[in-house]
Coordinates of C-alpha atoms in Angstrom, one line a residue:
M1 CA -24.7 -1.4 -16.2
K2 CA -27.2 -4.3 -16.6
V3 CA -26.8 -7.9 -15.6
S4 CA -28.5 -11.0 -17.0
G5 CA -28.4 -14.5 -15.9
R6 CA -29.4 -16.4 -12.8
K7 CA -30.4 -14.5 -9.6
T8 CA -27.6 -13.8 -7.0
G9 CA -29.5 -12.0 -4.3
S10 CA -30.0 -15.1 -2.0
A11 CA -30.2 -14.8 1.8
L12 CA -27.1 -14.6 3.7
S13 CA -28.5 -16.5 6.7
H14 CA -26.3 -19.6 5.5
A15 CA -23.3 -20.2 3.2
P16 CA -24.2 -20.4 -0.5
E17 CA -23.8 -23.7 -2.2
N18 CA -22.0 -22.1 -5.0
W19 CA -19.2 -19.6 -4.5
Y20 CA -20.2 -17.7 -7.6
A21 CA -23.8 -17.3 -6.2
V22 CA -22.8 -14.8 -3.5
D23 CA -24.3 -11.5 -3.7
W24 CA -21.1 -9.5 -3.1
R25 CA -22.9 -6.1 -3.2
R26 CA -25.1 -7.2 -0.3
V27 CA -22.1 -8.6 1.5
E28 CA -20.2 -5.4 1.3
R29 CA -23.4 -3.4 2.4
N30 CA -23.9 -5.6 5.5
V31 CA -20.2 -5.4 6.5
R32 CA -19.9 -1.7 6.0
G33 CA -23.3 -1.0 8.0
M34 CA -21.8 -2.9 11.0
Q35 CA -18.3 -1.1 10.7
I36 CA -20.3 2.3 10.9
R37 CA -21.9 1.3 13.9
I38 CA -18.7 0.1 15.5
A39 CA -17.0 3.6 14.5
K40 CA -19.9 5.6 16.0
A41 CA -19.9 3.7 19.3
T42 CA -16.1 4.3 19.4
R43 CA -16.4 8.1 18.9
E44 CA -19.0 8.1 21.7
G45 CA -16.8 6.1 24.0
K46 CA -19.4 3.3 24.4
W47 CA -16.7 0.5 24.8
R48 CA -19.1 -2.3 26.0
R49 CA -21.2 -1.5 22.8
V50 CA -18.1 -1.6 20.7
K51 CA -17.2 -5.1 21.9
A52 CA -20.7 -6.4 21.6
L53 CA -20.9 -5.1 17.9
Q54 CA -17.3 -6.5 17.1
R55 CA -18.4 -9.8 18.4
M56 CA -21.6 -9.6 16.3
L57 CA -19.8 -8.8 13.1
T58 CA -17.1 -11.4 13.4
R59 CA -19.9 -14.1 13.6
T60 CA -21.9 -13.0 10.6
L61 CA -21.7 -14.7 7.4
S62 CA -21.2 -11.7 5.3
A63 CA -18.0 -10.9 7.1
K64 CA -16.7 -14.5 6.8
L65 CA -17.3 -14.3 2.9
Y66 CA -15.6 -10.9 2.7
A67 CA -12.5 -12.2 4.7
V68 CA -12.2 -15.2 2.6
R69 CA -12.5 -13.3 -0.6
R70 CA -9.8 -10.8 0.6
V71 CA -7.3 -13.5 1.2
T72 CA -7.9 -15.3 -2.0
Q73 CA -8.0 -12.3 -4.2
N74 CA -4.7 -10.4 -3.1
Q75 CA -1.2 -11.0 -4.2
G76 CA -0.4 -13.5 -1.5
A77 CA -3.0 -15.8 -2.4
R78 CA -0.6 -18.2 -4.1
T79 CA 1.8 -18.3 -1.1
A80 CA 1.0 -21.0 1.3
G81 CA 1.8 -21.3 5.0
V82 CA 3.3 -24.2 6.9
D83 CA 0.3 -26.5 6.0
R84 CA 1.0 -25.8 2.3
E85 CA -2.8 -25.4 1.6
L86 CA -4.0 -23.1 -1.1
W87 CA -7.7 -22.1 -1.7
D88 CA -7.5 -22.1 -5.4
S89 CA -11.0 -23.3 -6.3
P90 CA -14.5 -21.9 -5.8
E91 CA -15.4 -25.1 -3.7
S92 CA -12.2 -24.7 -1.4
R93 CA -13.3 -21.2 -0.8
R94 CA -16.9 -22.0 0.0
L95 CA -15.8 -24.6 2.4
A96 CA -13.2 -22.2 4.0
V97 CA -16.1 -20.0 5.1
D98 CA -17.6 -22.7 7.4
R99 CA -14.2 -23.2 9.1
L100 CA -14.0 -19.6 10.3
K101 CA -15.2 -20.3 13.9
R102 CA -14.0 -19.0 17.2
R103 CA -14.6 -22.2 19.2
G104 CA -11.7 -24.6 18.9
Y105 CA -9.7 -22.3 16.8
K106 CA -5.9 -22.9 17.0
P107 CA -3.5 -21.0 14.7
L108 CA -0.5 -22.9 13.2
P109 CA 3.0 -21.5 13.4
L110 CA 4.2 -19.0 10.9
R111 CA 6.3 -20.0 8.0
R112 CA 9.6 -17.8 8.3
V113 CA 11.0 -16.4 5.0
F114 CA 13.4 -13.5 4.3
I115 CA 13.1 -10.9 1.6
P116 CA 15.9 -8.4 0.6
K117 CA 15.8 -4.7 1.7
A118 CA 17.1 -1.8 -0.2
N119 CA 20.2 -1.5 2.1
G120 CA 21.2 -5.0 1.2
K121 CA 20.0 -6.5 4.5
E122 CA 17.1 -9.0 4.8
R123 CA 13.7 -8.4 6.2
P124 CA 12.1 -11.3 8.1
L125 CA 8.4 -12.2 7.2
G126 CA 6.0 -14.6 9.0
I127 CA 3.7 -16.3 6.5
P128 CA 0.5 -17.5 8.2
T129 CA -1.7 -20.3 6.8
L130 CA -4.7 -19.2 4.6
H131 CA -7.0 -20.2 7.3
D132 CA -5.2 -17.9 9.8
R133 CA -5.0 -15.2 7.2
A134 CA -8.8 -15.3 6.8
M135 CA -9.3 -15.3 10.5
Q136 CA -7.0 -12.2 10.8
A137 CA -9.0 -10.5 7.9
L138 CA -12.3 -11.4 9.7
H139 CA -11.2 -9.8 13.1
L140 CA -9.6 -6.8 11.1
L141 CA -12.9 -5.9 9.8
A142 CA -14.0 -5.3 13.4
L143 CA -10.8 -3.6 14.5
E144 CA -10.4 -1.2 11.6
P145 CA -13.3 1.1 12.6
V146 CA -11.8 1.4 16.1
A147 CA -8.4 2.0 14.9
E148 CA -9.4 4.6 12.3
S149 CA -11.6 6.5 14.9
T150 CA -8.7 6.5 17.4
S151 CA -5.9 7.3 15.1
D152 CA -3.7 10.4 15.1
P153 CA -4.6 12.9 12.5
N154 CA -1.1 12.8 11.0
S155 CA -0.5 9.1 11.0
Y156 CA -0.4 8.0 7.4
G157 CA 0.8 4.4 7.0
F158 CA -1.5 1.5 6.2
R159 CA -4.6 3.6 6.3
S160 CA -7.4 4.1 3.8
H161 CA -6.5 6.6 1.0
R162 CA -3.4 7.7 2.9
S163 CA 0.0 7.6 1.3
T164 CA 3.7 8.7 1.7
A165 CA 2.8 11.8 -0.5
D166 CA 0.4 12.9 2.2
A167 CA 3.0 12.5 4.9
M168 CA 5.3 14.6 2.8
G169 CA 2.7 17.2 2.2
Q170 CA 2.3 17.7 6.0
I171 CA 5.9 18.2 6.5
R172 CA 5.8 20.8 3.8
V173 CA 2.8 22.5 5.7
C174 CA 4.8 22.4 8.9
M175 CA 8.2 23.5 7.8
S176 CA 8.0 25.3 4.4
K177 CA 7.2 28.8 5.7
G178 CA 9.5 31.5 7.0
G179 CA 8.1 31.3 10.6
S180 CA 7.8 27.5 10.6
A181 CA 9.7 25.1 12.8
Q182 CA 13.3 24.9 11.9
W183 CA 14.5 21.7 13.8
V184 CA 13.3 18.2 13.3
L185 CA 13.8 15.0 15.5
E186 CA 14.4 12.0 13.1
A187 CA 13.1 9.2 15.1
D188 CA 13.8 5.4 14.3
I189 CA 12.2 2.7 16.3
Q190 CA 14.6 -0.3 16.7
G191 CA 12.9 -3.4 15.4
C192 CA 9.4 -2.0 15.8
F193 CA 7.4 -5.1 14.6
D194 CA 9.7 -7.5 16.6
H195 CA 9.6 -5.9 20.0
I196 CA 6.1 -4.8 20.7
D197 CA 5.1 -6.0 24.1
H198 CA 2.4 -8.8 23.9
D199 CA 1.0 -7.9 27.4
W200 CA 0.4 -4.3 26.2
L201 CA -1.4 -5.5 23.1
E202 CA -3.7 -7.8 24.8
R203 CA -4.6 -5.1 27.4
N204 CA -5.1 -2.2 24.9
V205 CA -6.1 -3.6 21.5
L206 CA -9.9 -3.6 21.4
M207 CA -10.7 -6.9 19.9
D208 CA -11.2 -10.5 20.9
T209 CA -8.3 -11.0 23.5
A210 CA -8.3 -14.7 23.3
I211 CA -7.9 -14.7 19.6
L212 CA -5.3 -12.0 19.7
R213 CA -3.3 -13.9 22.3
K214 CA -3.2 -17.1 20.2
W215 CA -1.8 -15.1 17.1
L216 CA 0.8 -13.4 19.1
R217 CA 2.0 -16.7 20.7
A218 CA 1.7 -19.0 17.6
G219 CA 5.3 -19.2 17.1
L220 CA 7.2 -19.8 13.8
I221 CA 9.0 -22.4 11.9
Y222 CA 12.4 -21.8 10.3
E223 CA 14.5 -24.6 8.7
G224 CA 12.2 -27.1 10.2
Q225 CA 12.7 -25.8 13.9
F226 CA 9.9 -24.4 16.1
Q227 CA 10.6 -20.9 17.5
A228 CA 8.5 -19.4 20.2
T229 CA 7.4 -15.7 19.7
K230 CA 7.5 -13.9 23.1
A231 CA 7.3 -10.3 21.7
G232 CA 6.4 -8.4 18.5
T233 CA 3.8 -8.8 15.7
P234 CA 5.1 -10.8 12.6
Q235 CA 5.6 -8.8 9.5
G236 CA 3.4 -10.7 6.9
G237 CA 0.2 -11.1 8.8
I238 CA -2.9 -9.0 7.4
I239 CA -3.5 -7.6 10.8
S240 CA 0.0 -6.8 11.8
P241 CA 0.2 -3.3 10.3
T242 CA -3.0 -2.2 12.0
L243 CA -1.6 -3.6 15.3
A244 CA 1.4 -1.5 14.9
N245 CA -0.7 1.4 14.1
V246 CA -2.8 0.9 17.2
T247 CA 0.5 0.6 19.3
L248 CA 1.6 4.0 18.2
N249 CA -1.6 5.8 18.2
G250 CA -1.7 8.5 20.7
L251 CA 1.8 9.5 19.9
E252 CA 0.7 12.9 18.4
R253 CA -2.3 13.6 20.6
E254 CA -0.7 12.7 23.9
L255 CA 2.4 14.4 23.2
D256 CA 0.3 17.6 22.5
G257 CA -1.6 17.1 25.6
H258 CA 1.6 16.7 27.6
L259 CA 3.1 20.0 26.3
R260 CA -0.2 21.9 26.7
A261 CA -0.3 20.6 30.4
K262 CA 3.2 21.5 31.2
F263 CA 3.6 24.8 29.3
G264 CA 0.0 26.1 28.9
V265 CA -2.0 26.2 25.5
G266 CA -0.4 29.5 24.3
K267 CA 3.3 28.5 24.8
A268 CA 2.7 24.9 23.6
K269 CA 1.5 26.3 20.3
K270 CA 4.4 28.5 20.0
L271 CA 6.8 25.5 20.3
K272 CA 5.6 24.2 17.0
V273 CA 5.9 20.6 17.8
H274 CA 4.1 18.5 15.1
V275 CA 4.3 14.7 14.6
V276 CA 4.2 13.2 11.1
R277 CA 4.1 9.4 11.2
Y278 CA 4.1 6.7 8.4
A279 CA 3.8 3.3 10.1
D280 CA 6.8 3.0 12.5
D281 CA 8.8 5.9 10.9
F282 CA 8.1 9.4 12.2
V283 CA 9.5 13.0 12.5
I284 CA 8.7 15.6 15.0
T285 CA 9.3 19.2 14.2
G286 CA 10.2 21.8 16.9
V287 CA 11.1 25.6 17.2
S288 CA 14.5 24.7 18.7
Q289 CA 17.0 22.0 19.3
E290 CA 16.7 22.3 23.0
I291 CA 12.9 21.4 23.2
L292 CA 13.3 18.5 21.1
V293 CA 16.3 17.0 22.9
S294 CA 15.3 18.0 26.6
E295 CA 11.4 17.6 26.3
V296 CA 10.2 15.8 23.4
R297 CA 12.6 12.9 23.1
P298 CA 12.5 11.8 26.8
W299 CA 8.7 11.8 26.6
I300 CA 8.9 9.7 23.3
E301 CA 11.2 7.1 25.0
T302 CA 8.9 6.9 28.0
F303 CA 5.8 6.5 25.5
L304 CA 7.6 3.7 23.7
A305 CA 9.0 1.9 26.6
V306 CA 5.6 1.3 27.9
R307 CA 5.0 -0.7 24.8
G308 CA 8.2 -2.7 24.8
L309 CA 9.9 -0.4 22.1
Q310 CA 12.9 1.9 22.2
L311 CA 14.6 4.5 19.7
S312 CA 17.7 3.4 17.8
E313 CA 20.6 5.4 19.1
E314 CA 22.3 5.2 15.8
K315 CA 19.4 6.5 13.7
T316 CA 17.7 8.9 15.9
R317 CA 19.0 12.6 15.6
V318 CA 18.0 16.2 15.8
T319 CA 18.7 18.1 12.6
H320 CA 18.2 21.6 11.4
I321 CA 16.2 22.1 8.3
D322 CA 19.1 23.9 6.5
Q323 CA 21.2 20.8 6.9
G324 CA 18.3 18.6 5.6
F325 CA 16.9 15.3 6.6
D326 CA 15.8 12.1 4.8
F327 CA 12.3 10.5 5.2
L328 CA 10.4 8.2 3.2
G329 CA 13.0 8.2 0.4
W330 CA 12.9 12.0 0.1
N331 CA 15.4 14.6 1.2
F332 CA 13.8 17.7 2.8
R333 CA 16.1 20.9 3.0
K334 CA 15.9 24.7 2.9
Y335 CA 18.2 26.6 0.6
S336 CA 18.2 30.3 1.4
G337 CA 15.0 30.0 3.3
K338 CA 13.2 28.0 0.6
M339 CA 12.2 24.4 1.1
L340 CA 13.3 21.8 -1.5
I341 CA 12.1 18.2 -1.4
Q342 CA 14.0 15.9 -3.8
P343 CA 14.6 12.1 -3.9
S344 CA 17.3 11.2 -1.4
K345 CA 20.7 10.1 -2.5
K346 CA 20.3 6.9 -0.7
N347 CA 17.1 6.2 -2.5
A348 CA 18.5 7.1 -6.0
Q349 CA 21.6 4.8 -5.3
A350 CA 19.5 1.9 -4.3
F351 CA 17.2 2.3 -7.3
Y352 CA 20.2 2.6 -9.6
R353 CA 21.7 -0.6 -8.2
K354 CA 18.6 -2.5 -8.9
V355 CA 18.4 -1.2 -12.5
A356 CA 22.1 -2.0 -13.1
E357 CA 21.7 -5.6 -11.6
T358 CA 18.7 -6.1 -14.1
I359 CA 20.7 -5.0 -17.1
S360 CA 23.8 -7.0 -16.1
G361 CA 21.8 -10.1 -15.3
N362 CA 20.2 -10.0 -18.9
K363 CA 23.2 -9.7 -21.1
A364 CA 21.9 -12.2 -23.6
A365 CA 18.2 -11.2 -23.4
K366 CA 16.5 -9.7 -26.4
Q367 CA 16.1 -6.0 -26.3
A368 CA 12.3 -6.1 -26.2
D369 CA 12.6 -8.5 -23.2
L370 CA 14.9 -6.1 -21.5
I371 CA 12.6 -3.1 -22.1
R372 CA 9.7 -4.9 -20.6
L373 CA 11.8 -5.8 -17.5
L374 CA 13.1 -2.1 -17.0
N375 CA 9.9 -0.2 -17.8
P376 CA 7.9 -1.1 -14.6
L377 CA 11.0 -0.4 -12.5
L378 CA 11.6 3.1 -14.1
R379 CA 7.8 4.0 -14.2
G380 CA 7.3 3.0 -10.5
W381 CA 10.3 5.0 -9.3
A382 CA 9.4 8.0 -11.3
E383 CA 5.8 7.9 -10.3
Y384 CA 6.7 7.7 -6.6
H385 CA 8.8 10.8 -6.9
R386 CA 6.4 12.7 -9.2
C387 CA 5.1 14.6 -6.2
V388 CA 8.3 16.3 -5.4
S389 CA 11.1 18.5 -7.2
A390 CA 12.5 15.5 -9.0
K391 CA 13.4 16.6 -12.5
K392 CA 17.0 16.9 -11.7
A393 CA 17.2 13.5 -10.3
Y394 CA 15.2 12.1 -13.4
S395 CA 17.7 13.6 -15.7
R396 CA 20.7 12.3 -13.7
M397 CA 19.2 8.8 -13.4
E398 CA 18.3 8.7 -17.1
Y399 CA 21.9 9.6 -18.0
L400 CA 23.2 6.7 -15.6
V401 CA 20.7 4.3 -17.3
F402 CA 21.6 5.3 -20.8
Q403 CA 25.5 4.7 -20.0
K404 CA 24.5 1.1 -18.7
L405 CA 22.5 0.3 -21.7
W406 CA 25.1 1.7 -24.0
R407 CA 27.7 -0.8 -22.5
W408 CA 25.1 -3.5 -22.7
S409 CA 24.6 -2.6 -26.5
K410 CA 28.4 -2.5 -27.3
R411 CA 29.2 -5.7 -25.6
R412 CA 26.7 -7.7 -27.7
H413 CA 28.6 -6.5 -30.9
P414 CA 32.3 -6.2 -30.3
N415 CA 33.2 -6.2 -34.0
K416 CA 30.8 -3.4 -34.8
G417 CA 31.2 0.2 -34.8
S418 CA 29.6 2.7 -32.5
D419 CA 27.3 4.1 -35.5
W420 CA 26.1 0.7 -36.2
V421 CA 25.3 -0.1 -32.6
R422 CA 23.4 3.2 -32.2
R423 CA 21.2 2.7 -35.3
K424 CA 20.3 -0.8 -34.1
Y425 CA 19.3 0.0 -30.6
F426 CA 18.7 3.6 -30.5
H427 CA 16.2 5.8 -32.2
S428 CA 14.9 9.3 -32.6
V429 CA 11.3 10.1 -31.5
N430 CA 10.0 13.7 -32.3
A431 CA 12.6 15.9 -30.5
R432 CA 14.1 13.1 -28.5
N433 CA 17.3 11.3 -29.7
W434 CA 19.1 8.2 -28.4
V435 CA 15.8 6.5 -27.3
F436 CA 16.5 2.9 -26.4
G437 CA 13.7 1.0 -28.4
V438 CA 13.0 -1.8 -30.8
S439 CA 10.4 -1.9 -33.7
M440 CA 7.7 -4.3 -33.1
V441 CA 4.6 -5.7 -35.0
A442 CA 1.4 -4.2 -33.6
E443 CA -1.8 -6.2 -33.1
D444 CA -3.3 -4.4 -36.2
G445 CA -0.4 -5.7 -38.4
G446 CA 1.5 -2.5 -38.5
R447 CA 4.7 -1.5 -36.8
R448 CA 5.4 0.3 -33.5
L449 CA 8.3 1.3 -31.5
L450 CA 8.6 -0.4 -28.0
E451 CA 10.7 2.2 -26.2
L452 CA 12.3 2.5 -22.8
Y453 CA 10.2 4.6 -20.3
S454 CA 11.3 8.2 -20.3
L455 CA 12.1 9.4 -16.8
S456 CA 12.6 13.0 -17.9
G457 CA 9.2 13.0 -19.5
T458 CA 7.4 12.2 -16.2
A459 CA 5.3 15.4 -15.2
I460 CA 5.7 16.7 -11.7
K461 CA 2.4 17.2 -9.9
Y462 CA 2.1 18.3 -6.2
P463 CA -0.8 16.4 -4.7
T464 CA -3.5 17.7 -2.4
K465 CA -2.9 16.3 1.0
I466 CA -5.8 14.3 2.7
K467 CA -7.6 15.9 5.5
G468 CA -6.3 14.5 8.7
E469 CA -9.7 14.2 10.3
Y470 CA -11.1 11.9 7.6
N471 CA -12.6 8.8 8.8
P472 CA -13.7 6.3 6.1
F473 CA -16.4 4.8 8.6
D474 CA -18.0 8.1 9.4
P475 CA -21.1 8.8 6.9
A476 CA -20.2 12.5 7.4
W477 CA -17.1 11.9 5.2
E478 CA -18.8 9.6 2.7
Q479 CA -18.8 12.1 -0.2
Y480 CA -15.2 13.2 0.4
G481 CA -14.0 9.6 0.7
E482 CA -15.7 8.8 -2.8
E483 CA -14.0 11.8 -4.3
L484 CA -10.8 10.7 -2.9
R485 CA -11.3 7.0 -4.2
Q486 CA -12.1 8.1 -7.7
E487 CA -9.2 10.6 -7.9
R488 CA -6.6 8.2 -6.7
M489 CA -7.9 5.4 -8.9
L490 CA -7.8 7.7 -12.0
H491 CA -4.2 8.7 -11.0
S492 CA -3.1 5.0 -11.0
M493 CA -4.8 4.4 -14.4
R494 CA -3.6 7.7 -16.0
H495 CA -1.0 5.9 -18.3
Q496 CA -3.9 3.7 -19.7
K497 CA -6.3 6.2 -21.3
Q498 CA -8.8 3.5 -22.4
L499 CA -9.2 2.2 -18.8
V500 CA -9.7 5.8 -17.7
K501 CA -12.6 6.1 -20.1
L502 CA -14.1 2.8 -18.9
F503 CA -13.7 3.7 -15.1
M504 CA -15.5 7.0 -15.8
S505 CA -18.3 5.6 -17.8
Q506 CA -18.9 3.1 -15.1
S507 CA -18.8 5.8 -12.4
G508 CA -16.0 3.8 -10.7
L509 CA -18.2 0.7 -10.0
C510 CA -17.9 -3.0 -11.1
A511 CA -20.2 -3.7 -14.2
L512 CA -21.4 -6.8 -12.5
C513 CA -21.9 -6.3 -8.8
N514 CA -22.0 -2.5 -8.9
C515 CA -19.5 -2.2 -6.0
A516 CA -16.6 0.1 -5.9
L517 CA -13.4 -0.6 -7.9
T518 CA -10.6 0.2 -5.6
Q519 CA -6.8 -0.3 -5.4
E520 CA -7.4 -3.0 -2.9
T521 CA -10.0 -4.9 -5.0
R522 CA -8.1 -4.4 -8.2
W523 CA -9.9 -4.8 -11.6
H524 CA -9.9 -6.8 -14.8
D525 CA -10.7 -5.7 -18.3
H526 CA -13.5 -7.9 -19.6
H527 CA -14.6 -8.3 -23.4
L528 CA -18.4 -8.7 -23.6
V529 CA -17.8 -10.7 -26.9
Y530 CA -14.8 -12.7 -26.3
R531 CA -11.7 -12.0 -28.7
M532 CA -11.6 -15.7 -29.6
H533 CA -15.2 -15.2 -30.8
G534 CA -14.3 -12.2 -32.9
G535 CA -14.9 -9.5 -30.3
A536 CA -13.2 -6.2 -30.9
D537 CA -11.0 -4.2 -28.6
A538 CA -13.2 -1.3 -28.9
L539 CA -14.4 0.4 -25.7
S540 CA -18.0 -0.5 -26.6
N541 CA -17.1 -4.2 -26.2
R542 CA -15.3 -3.8 -22.8
V543 CA -16.2 -3.2 -19.1
L544 CA -14.1 -3.3 -15.9
L545 CA -15.0 -5.9 -13.3
H546 CA -13.6 -7.1 -10.0
P547 CA -11.3 -10.2 -10.4
H548 CA -13.9 -12.4 -8.5
C549 CA -16.7 -11.1 -10.6
H550 CA -14.7 -11.8 -13.8
Q551 CA -14.2 -15.3 -12.7
K552 CA -17.8 -15.6 -12.0
V553 CA -18.8 -14.4 -15.6
H554 CA -16.2 -16.9 -17.2
A555 CA -17.6 -19.6 -14.9
G556 CA -20.8 -19.2 -17.0
T557 CA -22.8 -18.1 -14.1
L558 CA -23.7 -14.6 -15.4
A559 CA -23.4 -12.4 -18.4
V560 CA -22.8 -8.6 -18.6
T561 CA -24.2 -6.2 -21.1
K562 CA -23.8 -2.7 -21.8
P563 CA -26.7 -0.4 -21.0
V564 CA -28.9 0.7 -23.9
P565 CA -28.6 4.6 -24.5
Q566 CA -31.9 6.4 -23.5

């Protein structure tokens, strides 16, 4: 891609006068270079050098710019903390960079909010101010290389390119064969984020201890009242998931070391004890119930107690694979020796309640509006479960949703017959009948059918599990990481074929700054000749840009052009 306009490659020795004048490619290169050095020092065990490099990184202008961009481009950018301050203009973001200083820094209390959980309960969140979020993002840049380099191989939550599907894949590896472990310890930590011991974090998290202590003890404000925080890391902070991961790191490696020391290498291997963790949820496999109850669980309880945590007596249990167990919304069970992984009943019931509430809450809505509300829900649920044996669950859910929509349709026309209602709200599409849809006017002036997402039409695809040793800050894994990024970006775009073509034509890079397009950065579809000026929707008139690069172009600073074919 070719860029024309004012030069952006200004030196980064001082903050730019214009937010749009930042050379983001240079910023990312500087930050990543420092992170690679931190990770290398971590692998070599040079802890004094790690701290020196972390201190250097958090004081660089590149890291501060990167941190401010992160908190102003994510979904929480429009949610203010207790100071009600938002950085919603280029000038406010530029000034925010100058405020990211260690000297005199004092975080404000968190704003307490509650969000509903799938089980009907509420999850407490602590919302920091944007300034505190940016400080957390800044120090997270220095902590992440350490956390990644010391993480357990089979820890999958809140880590680069790792997902629940990878955790599921590892359980399949550990338990699907005839000679695999047949017992599993389903572990649940009681209020993990709320009970992590502050003293343990300050002693063991390799980052600026003074800054960490201030965050942990900032307190929170709920209904106008200040509440002190004596334990835990607040859910809602950018750095909190990484702190929780660091707290539980070692669960896999240290347990393996304990078993090897007690039983010897050969016997320990025969015990088939494997840990699979996603954030604070984990399962541990074993060759027998006895080894999990008498040896593994007591060790786990001791490991957690040192960190101020404990297992939930109600939710922690040892189960045989023939009886099955639930993990991350899936049910793992063997039938006649063959493992079957399906959406769990609890997950399906919670999803159906959400869909039913959406339909019931929109009795008077237009059919098109209801479809637009339901399609993201249906597609999201189907996509999450497409990596397991979900065809039966899809068909069952599709039938339940159809029944709910049929009652919705009949209720709107009590004086009409069933045939009339069917012809109005349901259609036949190819070999599919009873398709809930409505005819709409397309952009080209023709007609098209806006239809409900077909759950049963979702293709099942078992993913390739990420390699446990992958480290995004190790140059040796650079090519593997790039292949993973492009593969998973294409997976997220696969329902938008034109975006896939644009992504491939740009080699997965932003057309303006030439930096990687990722799930974290997101992307915008930019028209080279604006549609209001007669620009077409053809691929030749479109490119993919980062959101901040898109803002830069529309601010009039730069123009983007397609390369001339050679």
